Amino acid sequence: MTYHRSVLSVLFTLLLAACAAPQQPDTAARQSVAPATTAAATAAAAAYDAGLDIFHPIELRRGMVVSEQALASQAGLAMLKAGGNAVDAAVAVGFTLAVALPNAGNLGGGGFMMVHTADGRDIALDFREMAPSGASRDMYLDAQGKVVNGRSLFTHLAVGVPGSVAGLTHAQQKWGKLSLAQVMAPAIRLAEHGYPVSLTLAETLAKTAKTMGQWPATRAIFWRNGKPLQAGDLLVQKDLAHSLRLIARQGADAFYRGPIGQKIAADMARHGGLMSAQDLAQYRVVERAPIVGDYRGYRVVTMPPPSSGGIHLVQILNMMEGWPIGDWGAGSAQTIQHMAEAMKLAYADRSEYLGDTDFVTVPVAGLISKAYARQLAATVDATRARPSNEIRPGKPQPYESDQTTHFSTVDADGNAVAVTYTLNTNFGSGIVAAGTGILLNNEMDDFSAKPGVANVYGLIGGEANAVQAGKRPLSSMTPTLVMKDGRPWLVTGSPGGSRIITTVLETVVDTIDFQMNPAEAAATPRFHHQWWPDQLRVEKGLSPDTLALLRSYGQHIAVMPTMGKTQTIQIRDGVMYGAADPRNPDGAALGW
């Protein structure tokens, strides 16, 4: 043992001496810089660096169209190449989507259009559906005052007076360059000759077989051999082609005062619906002043009521403006926590104050006031999620105060159009008005059938959105233009029911705060909170570490199906960058 200890002692002493002695490393070890390389080698290595973008939008200069259906995008692009402008392209897309995306594109629904003209005007065109003259506050309640299941969704009582035909033809006549017949020609050809059903459309038809299958006129179009059309089957819509031809020749009168409207009114009468020929004849579109906000030097121009989208988009952006979101990073727990809490506050206000401003007073100036937003933002805790039952609608007055589709178009002259329109749920009511080929909406469900009772999207409404004859139901559709130096910088929007507002919000934040291009913004996992239910809904793809932190703050996380399908164009330095949301593989961004 003595011997071993002695050896170890000597070795330890020698080791200490070696460590203390000046080191004499070899030449390579003394070098603190990278080895020398030639200029040619450096250039060759740089060729492998493709830039920071992971997903790439298309890049073009003369015009661009982005929609959920490639066939519709092709129709819009054809109008641009024929000398039309962004409005011509948008109207062509709108009519073609009624053929090629029948679950959302429509003649029998309604929506909103944001227009920026080359001479600098911004217009919000409201062609939202209206309640028929026979509608009443308690029409969806039984004798005990309870909401009757499905009455506001899948019966003729669910149908509001459609606005899409009036809206599209109004825009074409007022701001387009081409004739109505020209812009409708692609839709007519497609309906007449048909197209193969995509896997996406086939799956949607299968999911709605129960509601659509009860109507003979619907089955005659979308069924074959006793079941919904399958992927690859040819979808031909002869009656719809005939209706489109009538509109191309006679304008909106064919729909609202002519043979199409007569068939719709007759179908309503046969099945106990409320919409009459007089309701159709009295429908009007409305040009409204947009909601305008400022966010980090950008001007946000978006839709006013009866859309709730624009008000609450600006309201949440105002709350966020004081937070260094860009430093926190996309998808971080800190970013999501703050944005989710802001969403709760906005949706609580939505339940109380939002409705059709032609019927109720909405404290618009207060809701989009930066002072009110600062008051709300001050209540947000960075590490504690407030339970929804602790949150009540705020007091903005002192500060005075799923299935849908979106498409975006721009042209080289500076015109930009963002359109979101809808049947409400997939295929709307599922009812085709016999002889027209036109699917009818179930937009009446967007009213508050009974204040405090949630609609199909889980949204709670108050008296401001109660059913009333001639009233337009509240919507979440949020077609949006973001301006920089007075010119369009971003044109965007999305379907998604109650998730539309937060989907558009995240697209704006992704592009401004995180400098993402439209393709990257579309591919980023989304999240959503709407106050009730008390649930932070997220898409797959967020880090487990992030989700664990959010749960520790008290957020009730639910990983659920995808949200929204944005169709976005960004204009930077004269170049247009476009991307269709990958959540619908049938979409396409096209340009020239």
Coordinates of C-alpha atoms in Angstrom, one line a residue:
M1 CA 0.0 0.0 0.0
T2 CA 2.9 2.3 0.9
Y3 CA 4.4 1.7 -2.5
H4 CA 1.2 2.5 -4.4
R5 CA 0.7 5.7 -2.4
S6 CA 4.2 6.8 -3.1
V7 CA 3.8 6.3 -6.8
L8 CA 0.5 8.2 -6.8
S9 CA 2.1 11.0 -4.9
V10 CA 4.9 11.4 -7.4
L11 CA 2.6 11.3 -10.3
F12 CA 0.3 13.9 -8.7
T13 CA 3.3 16.2 -8.1
L14 CA 4.5 15.8 -11.7
L15 CA 0.9 16.6 -12.9
L16 CA 0.8 19.8 -10.9
A17 CA 4.1 20.9 -12.2
A18 CA 3.0 20.3 -15.8
C19 CA -0.1 22.3 -15.3
A20 CA 1.9 25.2 -13.7
A21 CA 4.6 25.2 -16.4
P22 CA 4.3 27.5 -19.4
Q23 CA 2.5 25.7 -22.2
Q24 CA 4.2 25.4 -25.6
P25 CA 1.4 24.4 -27.9
D26 CA 2.1 23.5 -31.5
T27 CA 1.4 25.9 -34.4
A28 CA -2.1 24.7 -35.2
A29 CA -3.2 25.0 -31.5
R30 CA -1.9 28.6 -31.4
Q31 CA -4.1 29.7 -34.3
S32 CA -7.3 31.4 -33.1
V33 CA -8.7 32.2 -36.5
A34 CA -10.3 30.0 -39.1
P35 CA -8.0 28.4 -41.7
A36 CA -7.4 30.4 -44.8
T37 CA -9.5 29.7 -47.8
T38 CA -9.6 30.9 -51.4
A39 CA -12.1 33.4 -52.8
A40 CA -13.4 30.7 -55.2
A41 CA -14.1 28.3 -52.3
T42 CA -15.9 31.1 -50.3
A43 CA -18.1 31.9 -53.3
A44 CA -18.9 28.2 -53.9
A45 CA -19.9 27.8 -50.3
A46 CA -22.1 30.9 -50.4
A47 CA -24.0 29.4 -53.3
Y48 CA -25.5 26.8 -50.9
D49 CA -27.0 29.6 -48.7
A50 CA -30.5 30.1 -50.0
G51 CA -31.5 32.8 -47.5
L52 CA -33.6 32.8 -44.4
D53 CA -37.0 32.0 -45.9
I54 CA -38.2 28.4 -45.3
F55 CA -41.4 28.6 -47.3
H56 CA -41.5 30.7 -50.5
P57 CA -44.4 32.6 -52.0
I58 CA -44.7 33.2 -55.7
E59 CA -43.1 36.5 -56.8
L60 CA -44.5 38.5 -59.8
R61 CA -45.0 42.2 -60.7
R62 CA -48.0 42.7 -63.0
G63 CA -50.9 41.2 -61.1
M64 CA -51.8 38.5 -58.7
V65 CA -54.8 36.3 -57.6
V66 CA -54.9 34.0 -54.5
S67 CA -57.9 31.8 -53.7
E68 CA -58.8 28.5 -52.2
Q69 CA -59.4 26.9 -55.6
A70 CA -56.9 26.9 -58.5
L71 CA -59.7 26.9 -61.1
A72 CA -61.0 30.2 -59.6
S73 CA -57.5 31.7 -59.4
Q74 CA -57.1 30.9 -63.1
A75 CA -60.3 32.7 -63.9
G76 CA -59.1 35.8 -62.0
L77 CA -55.7 35.8 -63.7
A78 CA -57.4 35.5 -67.1
M79 CA -59.2 38.8 -66.4
L80 CA -55.9 40.5 -65.5
K81 CA -54.3 39.3 -68.7
A82 CA -57.4 40.5 -70.7
G83 CA -56.8 44.0 -69.5
G84 CA -59.0 44.0 -66.4
N85 CA -58.1 45.3 -63.0
A86 CA -58.1 43.7 -59.5
V87 CA -61.9 44.2 -59.2
D88 CA -62.5 42.4 -62.5
A89 CA -60.3 39.6 -61.2
A90 CA -62.1 39.4 -57.8
V91 CA -65.5 39.3 -59.4
A92 CA -64.4 36.5 -61.7
V93 CA -63.1 34.6 -58.8
G94 CA -66.2 35.1 -56.8
F95 CA -68.5 33.7 -59.5
T96 CA -66.2 30.9 -60.3
L97 CA -65.9 29.8 -56.7
A98 CA -69.7 29.4 -56.6
V99 CA -69.0 26.6 -59.1
A100 CA -65.6 25.2 -58.1
L101 CA -65.9 25.5 -54.3
P102 CA -69.6 24.8 -53.7
N103 CA -69.2 24.4 -49.9
A104 CA -68.3 28.0 -49.5
G105 CA -68.2 29.9 -52.8
N106 CA -71.7 31.0 -53.5
L107 CA -74.5 32.9 -55.2
G108 CA -76.9 32.1 -52.3
G109 CA -74.8 33.6 -49.5
G110 CA -73.2 37.0 -48.7
G111 CA -70.1 38.6 -47.5
F112 CA -67.8 41.7 -47.4
M113 CA -65.3 43.3 -49.8
M114 CA -62.5 45.7 -49.0
V115 CA -61.5 47.7 -52.0
H116 CA -58.5 50.1 -52.4
T117 CA -58.6 52.0 -55.7
A118 CA -55.6 53.2 -57.6
D119 CA -56.6 56.8 -56.8
G120 CA -56.3 56.1 -53.1
R121 CA -59.9 55.5 -51.9
D122 CA -60.8 52.7 -49.4
I123 CA -64.3 51.3 -49.5
A124 CA -65.9 48.6 -47.4
L125 CA -68.7 46.9 -49.4
D126 CA -71.3 45.2 -47.3
F127 CA -73.2 42.5 -49.1
R128 CA -74.1 40.5 -46.0
E129 CA -77.3 38.5 -45.9
M130 CA -80.4 40.1 -44.3
A131 CA -83.2 38.6 -42.2
P132 CA -86.5 38.2 -44.1
S133 CA -89.3 40.6 -43.3
G134 CA -91.1 37.8 -41.6
A135 CA -88.3 37.1 -39.1
S136 CA -88.8 37.6 -35.4
R137 CA -86.8 37.6 -32.3
D138 CA -88.0 34.3 -30.9
M139 CA -88.4 32.4 -34.2
Y140 CA -85.9 29.7 -33.2
L141 CA -87.4 29.0 -29.7
D142 CA -90.0 26.4 -28.7
A143 CA -93.0 27.0 -26.4
Q144 CA -90.7 26.6 -23.4
G145 CA -88.3 29.3 -24.6
K146 CA -85.6 26.8 -25.6
V147 CA -83.6 26.9 -28.8
V148 CA -84.9 24.2 -31.2
N149 CA -82.0 22.1 -32.3
G150 CA -81.1 22.6 -36.0
R151 CA -83.9 25.1 -36.9
S152 CA -81.5 27.9 -37.5
L153 CA -79.1 25.7 -39.5
F154 CA -80.7 23.1 -41.7
T155 CA -84.2 24.2 -42.5
H156 CA -85.7 26.8 -44.8
L157 CA -86.0 29.1 -41.8
A158 CA -82.2 29.2 -41.6
V159 CA -81.9 31.1 -44.9
G160 CA -81.2 34.8 -45.0
V161 CA -81.8 37.0 -48.0
P162 CA -78.6 36.5 -50.1
G163 CA -76.3 39.3 -51.0
S164 CA -73.4 37.8 -53.0
V165 CA -74.9 38.5 -56.5
A166 CA -75.7 42.1 -55.6
G167 CA -72.3 42.6 -54.1
L168 CA -70.3 41.1 -57.0
T169 CA -72.3 42.9 -59.7
H170 CA -72.2 46.2 -57.8
A171 CA -68.4 46.0 -57.5
Q172 CA -68.0 45.1 -61.2
Q173 CA -70.2 48.0 -62.4
K174 CA -68.6 50.6 -60.2
W175 CA -64.9 49.7 -60.2
G176 CA -64.3 47.1 -62.9
K177 CA -63.1 47.7 -66.4
L178 CA -64.5 44.7 -68.2
S179 CA -68.1 43.7 -68.9
L180 CA -70.1 41.5 -66.6
A181 CA -70.4 38.9 -69.3
Q182 CA -66.6 38.7 -69.7
V183 CA -65.9 38.2 -66.0
M184 CA -68.6 35.6 -65.6
A185 CA -67.6 33.6 -68.7
P186 CA -65.2 31.2 -66.9
A187 CA -67.7 30.4 -64.2
I188 CA -70.4 29.6 -66.9
R189 CA -68.0 27.3 -68.8
L190 CA -67.0 25.5 -65.7
A191 CA -70.5 24.9 -64.6
E192 CA -71.6 23.8 -68.0
H193 CA -68.8 21.4 -68.7
G194 CA -67.9 20.3 -65.2
Y195 CA -64.6 19.5 -63.5
P196 CA -63.3 16.5 -61.6
V197 CA -64.2 16.4 -57.9
S198 CA -61.0 16.8 -55.7
L199 CA -60.3 14.7 -52.7
T200 CA -60.9 17.7 -50.5
L201 CA -64.3 18.4 -51.9
A202 CA -65.2 14.7 -51.8
E203 CA -64.3 14.5 -48.2
T204 CA -66.4 17.6 -47.4
L205 CA -69.4 16.1 -49.3
A206 CA -69.1 12.9 -47.3
K207 CA -69.1 14.8 -44.0
T208 CA -72.3 16.7 -44.9
A209 CA -74.2 13.7 -46.5
K210 CA -76.9 13.7 -43.7
T211 CA -77.9 17.3 -44.0
M212 CA -77.6 17.6 -47.8
G213 CA -79.1 14.2 -48.6
Q214 CA -82.6 15.1 -47.4
W215 CA -83.2 17.5 -50.3
P216 CA -83.9 16.1 -53.8
A217 CA -82.6 19.1 -55.7
T218 CA -79.3 18.9 -53.8
R219 CA -78.9 15.2 -54.4
A220 CA -79.6 15.6 -58.1
I221 CA -76.4 17.7 -58.3
F222 CA -74.0 16.4 -55.7
W223 CA -75.0 12.7 -55.5
R224 CA -74.4 9.8 -57.9
N225 CA -75.6 6.2 -57.5
G226 CA -77.2 7.0 -54.1
K227 CA -74.2 8.6 -52.5
P228 CA -72.2 11.8 -52.6
L229 CA -69.8 12.3 -55.5
Q230 CA -66.4 10.7 -55.1
A231 CA -63.0 12.0 -55.9
G232 CA -62.5 12.0 -59.6
D233 CA -66.2 12.1 -60.5
L234 CA -67.2 14.9 -62.9
L235 CA -69.3 17.6 -61.2
V236 CA -71.6 19.2 -63.9
Q237 CA -74.0 21.9 -62.8
K238 CA -76.4 22.7 -65.7
D239 CA -79.0 24.6 -63.6
L240 CA -76.3 26.7 -62.1
A241 CA -74.8 27.4 -65.5
H242 CA -78.3 28.6 -66.7
S243 CA -78.6 30.9 -63.6
L244 CA -75.2 32.3 -64.3
R245 CA -76.1 33.1 -67.9
L246 CA -79.2 34.9 -66.8
I247 CA -77.1 37.1 -64.4
A248 CA -74.5 37.7 -67.1
R249 CA -77.2 39.0 -69.4
Q250 CA -79.6 40.7 -67.0
G251 CA -77.4 41.7 -64.1
A252 CA -78.5 41.3 -60.5
D253 CA -82.1 41.8 -61.5
A254 CA -82.2 38.2 -62.8
F255 CA -81.6 37.1 -59.2
Y256 CA -83.5 39.6 -57.2
R257 CA -86.5 40.5 -59.4
G258 CA -86.4 37.9 -62.2
P259 CA -86.7 34.2 -62.9
I260 CA -84.1 33.1 -60.4
G261 CA -85.6 35.0 -57.5
Q262 CA -89.0 33.6 -58.4
K263 CA -87.8 30.0 -58.2
I264 CA -86.1 30.7 -54.8
A265 CA -89.2 32.3 -53.4
A266 CA -91.3 29.4 -54.6
D267 CA -89.0 26.9 -53.0
M268 CA -89.2 28.9 -49.7
A269 CA -93.0 28.9 -49.8
R270 CA -93.2 25.1 -50.5
H271 CA -91.1 24.3 -47.4
G272 CA -92.3 26.9 -44.8
G273 CA -89.4 29.4 -45.3
L274 CA -89.8 33.1 -44.6
M275 CA -88.0 34.7 -47.5
S276 CA -90.3 36.1 -50.1
A277 CA -90.0 37.6 -53.6
Q278 CA -90.5 41.0 -52.0
D279 CA -87.5 40.4 -49.6
L280 CA -85.3 39.6 -52.6
A281 CA -86.5 42.7 -54.5
Q282 CA -85.7 44.9 -51.5
Y283 CA -82.2 43.7 -50.9
R284 CA -79.5 46.4 -51.1
V285 CA -75.7 46.5 -50.7
V286 CA -74.1 49.2 -48.6
E287 CA -70.9 51.0 -49.1
R288 CA -69.5 51.7 -45.6
A289 CA -66.5 53.6 -44.2
P290 CA -63.8 51.1 -43.2
I291 CA -62.5 50.6 -39.7
V292 CA -59.0 52.1 -39.6
G293 CA -56.2 51.5 -37.1
D294 CA -52.5 52.1 -36.9
Y295 CA -50.0 49.4 -35.8
R296 CA -46.3 50.0 -35.6
G297 CA -46.4 52.5 -38.4
Y298 CA -48.7 50.5 -40.7
R299 CA -52.3 51.5 -41.5
V300 CA -54.8 48.7 -41.0
V301 CA -58.0 49.1 -43.1
T302 CA -60.6 46.6 -42.5
M303 CA -64.4 45.8 -42.3
P304 CA -66.8 47.6 -40.0
P305 CA -70.1 46.2 -38.5
P306 CA -72.0 44.1 -39.2
S307 CA -68.6 42.5 -39.2
S308 CA -67.1 42.2 -35.7
G309 CA -63.8 41.3 -37.3
G310 CA -62.4 44.7 -38.1
I311 CA -63.1 46.3 -34.7
H312 CA -61.6 43.4 -32.8
L313 CA -58.6 43.0 -35.1
V314 CA -57.7 46.7 -34.4
Q315 CA -58.6 46.4 -30.7
I316 CA -56.3 43.4 -30.2
L317 CA -53.5 45.1 -32.2
N318 CA -53.9 48.2 -30.1
M319 CA -53.4 46.1 -26.9
M320 CA -50.4 44.4 -28.4
E321 CA -48.6 47.6 -29.5
G322 CA -47.1 48.1 -26.1
W323 CA -45.6 44.6 -26.0
P324 CA -42.2 43.7 -27.6
I325 CA -43.7 40.8 -29.5
G326 CA -40.9 40.8 -32.0
D327 CA -38.3 40.3 -29.3
W328 CA -40.4 37.5 -27.7
G329 CA -40.5 35.5 -30.9
A330 CA -43.2 33.7 -32.9
G331 CA -44.6 30.7 -31.1
S332 CA -43.1 31.5 -27.8
A333 CA -45.1 31.0 -24.6
Q334 CA -44.7 34.7 -23.8
T335 CA -46.2 35.8 -27.1
I336 CA -49.0 33.3 -27.1
Q337 CA -49.9 34.0 -23.4
H338 CA -50.2 37.8 -24.0
M339 CA -52.1 37.4 -27.3
A340 CA -54.5 34.8 -25.9
E341 CA -55.4 37.0 -23.0
A342 CA -56.0 39.9 -25.4
M343 CA -58.2 37.7 -27.5
K344 CA -60.4 36.8 -24.4
L345 CA -60.9 40.5 -23.7
A346 CA -61.9 41.3 -27.2
Y347 CA -64.3 38.4 -27.6
A348 CA -66.0 39.3 -24.3
D349 CA -66.6 42.8 -25.7
R350 CA -67.9 41.2 -28.9
S351 CA -70.6 39.3 -27.0
E352 CA -72.0 42.5 -25.5
Y353 CA -71.6 45.4 -28.0
L354 CA -71.5 44.1 -31.6
G355 CA -74.5 44.1 -34.0
D356 CA -75.8 45.7 -37.2
T357 CA -75.3 49.4 -36.8
D358 CA -78.4 50.1 -38.8
F359 CA -80.3 48.8 -35.8
V360 CA -78.2 49.2 -32.7
T361 CA -75.6 51.6 -31.5
V362 CA -72.1 50.1 -31.4
P363 CA -69.4 52.0 -29.5
V364 CA -67.0 51.7 -32.4
A365 CA -64.7 54.6 -31.5
G366 CA -64.3 53.4 -27.9
L367 CA -63.6 49.8 -28.9
I368 CA -60.8 50.8 -31.2
S369 CA -59.5 53.5 -28.9
K370 CA -55.8 53.1 -28.0
A371 CA -56.6 54.5 -24.5
Y372 CA -59.2 51.8 -23.9
A373 CA -56.7 49.2 -25.3
R374 CA -54.1 50.3 -22.8
Q375 CA -56.6 49.9 -20.0
L376 CA -57.3 46.4 -21.1
A377 CA -53.7 45.5 -21.7
A378 CA -52.8 46.5 -18.2
T379 CA -55.0 43.7 -16.9
V380 CA -53.0 41.0 -18.7
D381 CA -50.7 38.9 -16.5
A382 CA -47.6 37.5 -18.1
T383 CA -47.7 34.2 -16.1
R384 CA -51.4 33.8 -15.2
A385 CA -54.3 33.0 -17.5
R386 CA -57.4 34.7 -16.2
P387 CA -60.3 32.2 -16.0
S388 CA -63.1 33.2 -18.5
N389 CA -65.6 33.5 -15.6
E390 CA -63.5 36.3 -14.2
I391 CA -63.8 38.3 -17.4
R392 CA -66.7 40.6 -18.3
P393 CA -67.2 42.9 -21.2
G394 CA -65.4 46.2 -20.6
K395 CA -66.7 49.7 -20.7
P396 CA -65.6 51.3 -24.0
Q397 CA -68.2 54.0 -24.0
P398 CA -66.1 56.6 -22.2
Y399 CA -63.5 56.3 -24.9
E400 CA -65.8 57.2 -27.8
S401 CA -66.4 54.4 -28.9
D402 CA -66.9 27.5 -40.8
Q403 CA -67.6 27.6 -43.9
T404 CA -66.5 30.7 -45.6
T405 CA -63.8 31.5 -48.2
H406 CA -61.5 34.4 -48.9
F407 CA -59.7 35.6 -52.0
S408 CA -57.3 38.5 -52.6
T409 CA -56.3 40.3 -55.9
V410 CA -54.0 43.1 -56.8
D411 CA -52.9 44.7 -60.1
A412 CA -50.0 46.8 -61.3
D413 CA -52.0 50.1 -61.1
G414 CA -52.4 49.9 -57.3
N415 CA -55.9 48.5 -57.0
A416 CA -56.3 45.9 -54.3
V417 CA -59.3 43.8 -53.3
A418 CA -59.9 41.5 -50.3
V419 CA -63.2 39.5 -50.3
T420 CA -64.6 37.1 -47.7
Y421 CA -68.0 35.6 -48.5
T422 CA -69.9 32.6 -47.1
L423 CA -72.8 30.2 -46.9
N424 CA -72.0 30.0 -43.1
T425 CA -71.4 26.3 -42.5
N426 CA -70.2 23.9 -45.3
F427 CA -72.8 24.0 -48.1
G428 CA -74.9 26.4 -45.9
S429 CA -78.3 25.0 -45.2
G430 CA -77.6 22.2 -47.7
I431 CA -80.7 23.3 -49.7
V432 CA -80.6 23.9 -53.4
A433 CA -83.5 26.0 -54.6
A434 CA -85.1 23.8 -57.2
G435 CA -84.3 24.7 -60.8
T436 CA -81.6 27.2 -59.9
G437 CA -78.6 25.1 -59.0
I438 CA -78.0 27.6 -56.2
L439 CA -77.1 26.4 -52.7
L440 CA -78.7 28.6 -50.0
N441 CA -77.1 29.9 -46.8
N442 CA -77.9 29.2 -43.2
E443 CA -76.7 32.6 -42.1
M444 CA -79.6 33.2 -39.7
D445 CA -77.7 31.1 -37.2
D446 CA -75.3 34.0 -36.9
F447 CA -77.9 35.9 -35.0
S448 CA -78.3 35.3 -31.3
A449 CA -81.2 32.8 -31.4
K450 CA -81.4 33.4 -27.7
P451 CA -79.1 35.9 -26.0
G452 CA -76.5 34.0 -24.0
V453 CA -76.8 30.7 -26.0
A454 CA -73.9 29.9 -28.2
N455 CA -74.2 29.5 -32.0
V456 CA -72.6 26.8 -34.2
Y457 CA -69.1 28.3 -33.6
G458 CA -69.5 28.6 -29.8
L459 CA -69.9 32.3 -30.0
I460 CA -72.2 34.0 -27.4
G461 CA -74.2 37.0 -28.5
G462 CA -76.4 39.6 -26.7
E463 CA -79.4 41.7 -27.5
A464 CA -77.4 43.7 -30.0
N465 CA -77.4 40.7 -32.3
A466 CA -80.9 39.4 -31.7
V467 CA -83.0 38.4 -34.7
Q468 CA -85.0 41.3 -36.3
A469 CA -86.6 41.7 -39.7
G470 CA -84.3 43.4 -42.2
K471 CA -81.3 43.1 -39.9
R472 CA -77.9 41.8 -41.0
P473 CA -76.4 39.1 -38.6
L474 CA -73.1 39.8 -36.9
S475 CA -70.1 38.2 -38.7
S476 CA -66.5 37.5 -37.9
M477 CA -65.4 37.9 -41.6
T478 CA -62.3 40.2 -41.7
P479 CA -61.1 41.0 -45.2
T480 CA -58.2 43.3 -44.5
L481 CA -55.8 45.7 -46.2
V482 CA -52.5 46.8 -44.5
M483 CA -51.1 50.0 -46.0
K484 CA -47.5 51.3 -45.9
D485 CA -46.8 54.9 -47.1
G486 CA -50.3 55.1 -48.4
R487 CA -50.0 52.0 -50.6
P488 CA -51.2 48.4 -50.2
W489 CA -48.6 46.4 -48.4
L490 CA -50.7 43.3 -47.4
V491 CA -54.0 42.0 -48.7
T492 CA -55.4 39.1 -46.6
G493 CA -58.3 37.4 -45.0
S494 CA -59.5 33.9 -44.2
P495 CA -62.5 31.6 -43.6
G496 CA -62.9 30.0 -40.3
G497 CA -66.0 31.1 -38.4
S498 CA -65.1 32.5 -35.0
R499 CA -61.5 31.9 -35.7
I500 CA -61.3 34.3 -38.6
I501 CA -60.4 37.3 -36.5
T502 CA -57.5 35.6 -34.8
T503 CA -56.3 34.0 -38.0
V504 CA -56.1 37.4 -39.7
L505 CA -54.6 38.9 -36.6
E506 CA -51.8 36.3 -36.6
T507 CA -51.1 36.9 -40.3
V508 CA -50.7 40.6 -39.7
V509 CA -48.5 40.0 -36.7
D510 CA -46.4 37.4 -38.4
T511 CA -45.7 39.7 -41.3
I512 CA -45.1 42.9 -39.4
D513 CA -43.5 41.7 -36.1
F514 CA -41.8 38.6 -37.2
Q515 CA -41.0 39.7 -40.8
M516 CA -42.4 36.5 -42.3
N517 CA -43.4 36.3 -46.0
P518 CA -47.0 35.2 -46.8
A519 CA -46.0 31.6 -47.3
E520 CA -44.2 31.4 -43.9
A521 CA -47.1 33.2 -42.2
A522 CA -49.6 30.7 -43.7
A523 CA -47.5 27.7 -42.6
T524 CA -47.1 28.9 -39.0
P525 CA -49.2 27.0 -36.4
R526 CA -52.1 29.0 -35.2
F527 CA -53.9 29.5 -31.8
H528 CA -57.2 30.9 -30.8
H529 CA -59.1 31.9 -27.7
Q530 CA -62.7 33.3 -27.8
W531 CA -63.4 33.8 -24.1
W532 CA -66.0 31.0 -24.0
P533 CA -65.4 28.2 -24.0
D534 CA -62.4 28.8 -21.7
Q535 CA -60.0 26.9 -24.0
L536 CA -56.8 27.9 -25.8
R537 CA -57.2 26.1 -29.1
V538 CA -53.9 25.3 -30.9
E539 CA -52.9 23.6 -34.0
K540 CA -50.3 20.8 -33.9
G541 CA -46.7 21.9 -34.3
L542 CA -46.1 24.1 -31.2
S543 CA -43.2 23.0 -29.0
P544 CA -44.2 20.7 -26.1
D545 CA -42.1 23.0 -23.9
T546 CA -44.2 26.0 -24.9
L547 CA -47.4 24.1 -24.3
A548 CA -46.1 23.0 -20.8
L549 CA -45.4 26.7 -19.9
L550 CA -48.8 27.8 -21.1
R551 CA -50.5 25.1 -19.0
S552 CA -48.4 26.2 -16.0
Y553 CA -49.9 29.7 -16.5
G554 CA -53.4 28.2 -16.3
Q555 CA -54.3 28.0 -20.0
H556 CA -56.6 25.1 -20.9
I557 CA -54.8 23.8 -24.0
A558 CA -56.7 21.8 -26.7
V559 CA -54.8 20.6 -29.8
M560 CA -57.5 20.6 -32.4
P561 CA -58.0 20.6 -36.2
T562 CA -56.5 23.4 -38.3
M563 CA -57.9 26.9 -38.3
G564 CA -58.4 29.2 -41.2
K565 CA -57.2 29.2 -44.8
T566 CA -55.5 32.6 -45.5
Q567 CA -55.1 33.9 -49.0
T568 CA -52.5 36.6 -48.8
I569 CA -50.6 39.0 -51.1
Q570 CA -47.8 41.2 -49.9
I571 CA -46.4 44.0 -52.0
R572 CA -42.8 45.1 -51.3
D573 CA -40.6 47.3 -53.6
G574 CA -42.9 46.8 -56.5
V575 CA -42.9 43.0 -56.3
M576 CA -46.0 41.0 -55.4
Y577 CA -45.6 38.0 -53.1
G578 CA -48.5 35.6 -52.9
A579 CA -49.4 32.4 -51.0
A580 CA -52.5 30.2 -50.7
D581 CA -52.8 28.5 -47.4
P582 CA -51.5 24.9 -47.4
R583 CA -54.4 23.9 -45.2
N584 CA -56.4 23.6 -48.4
P585 CA -54.3 21.8 -51.1
D586 CA -56.8 22.9 -53.8
G587 CA -55.8 26.6 -53.5
A588 CA -53.4 28.5 -55.7
A589 CA -51.6 31.8 -55.9
L590 CA -51.2 32.8 -59.5
G591 CA -49.9 35.9 -61.3
W592 CA -47.9 37.4 -64.2

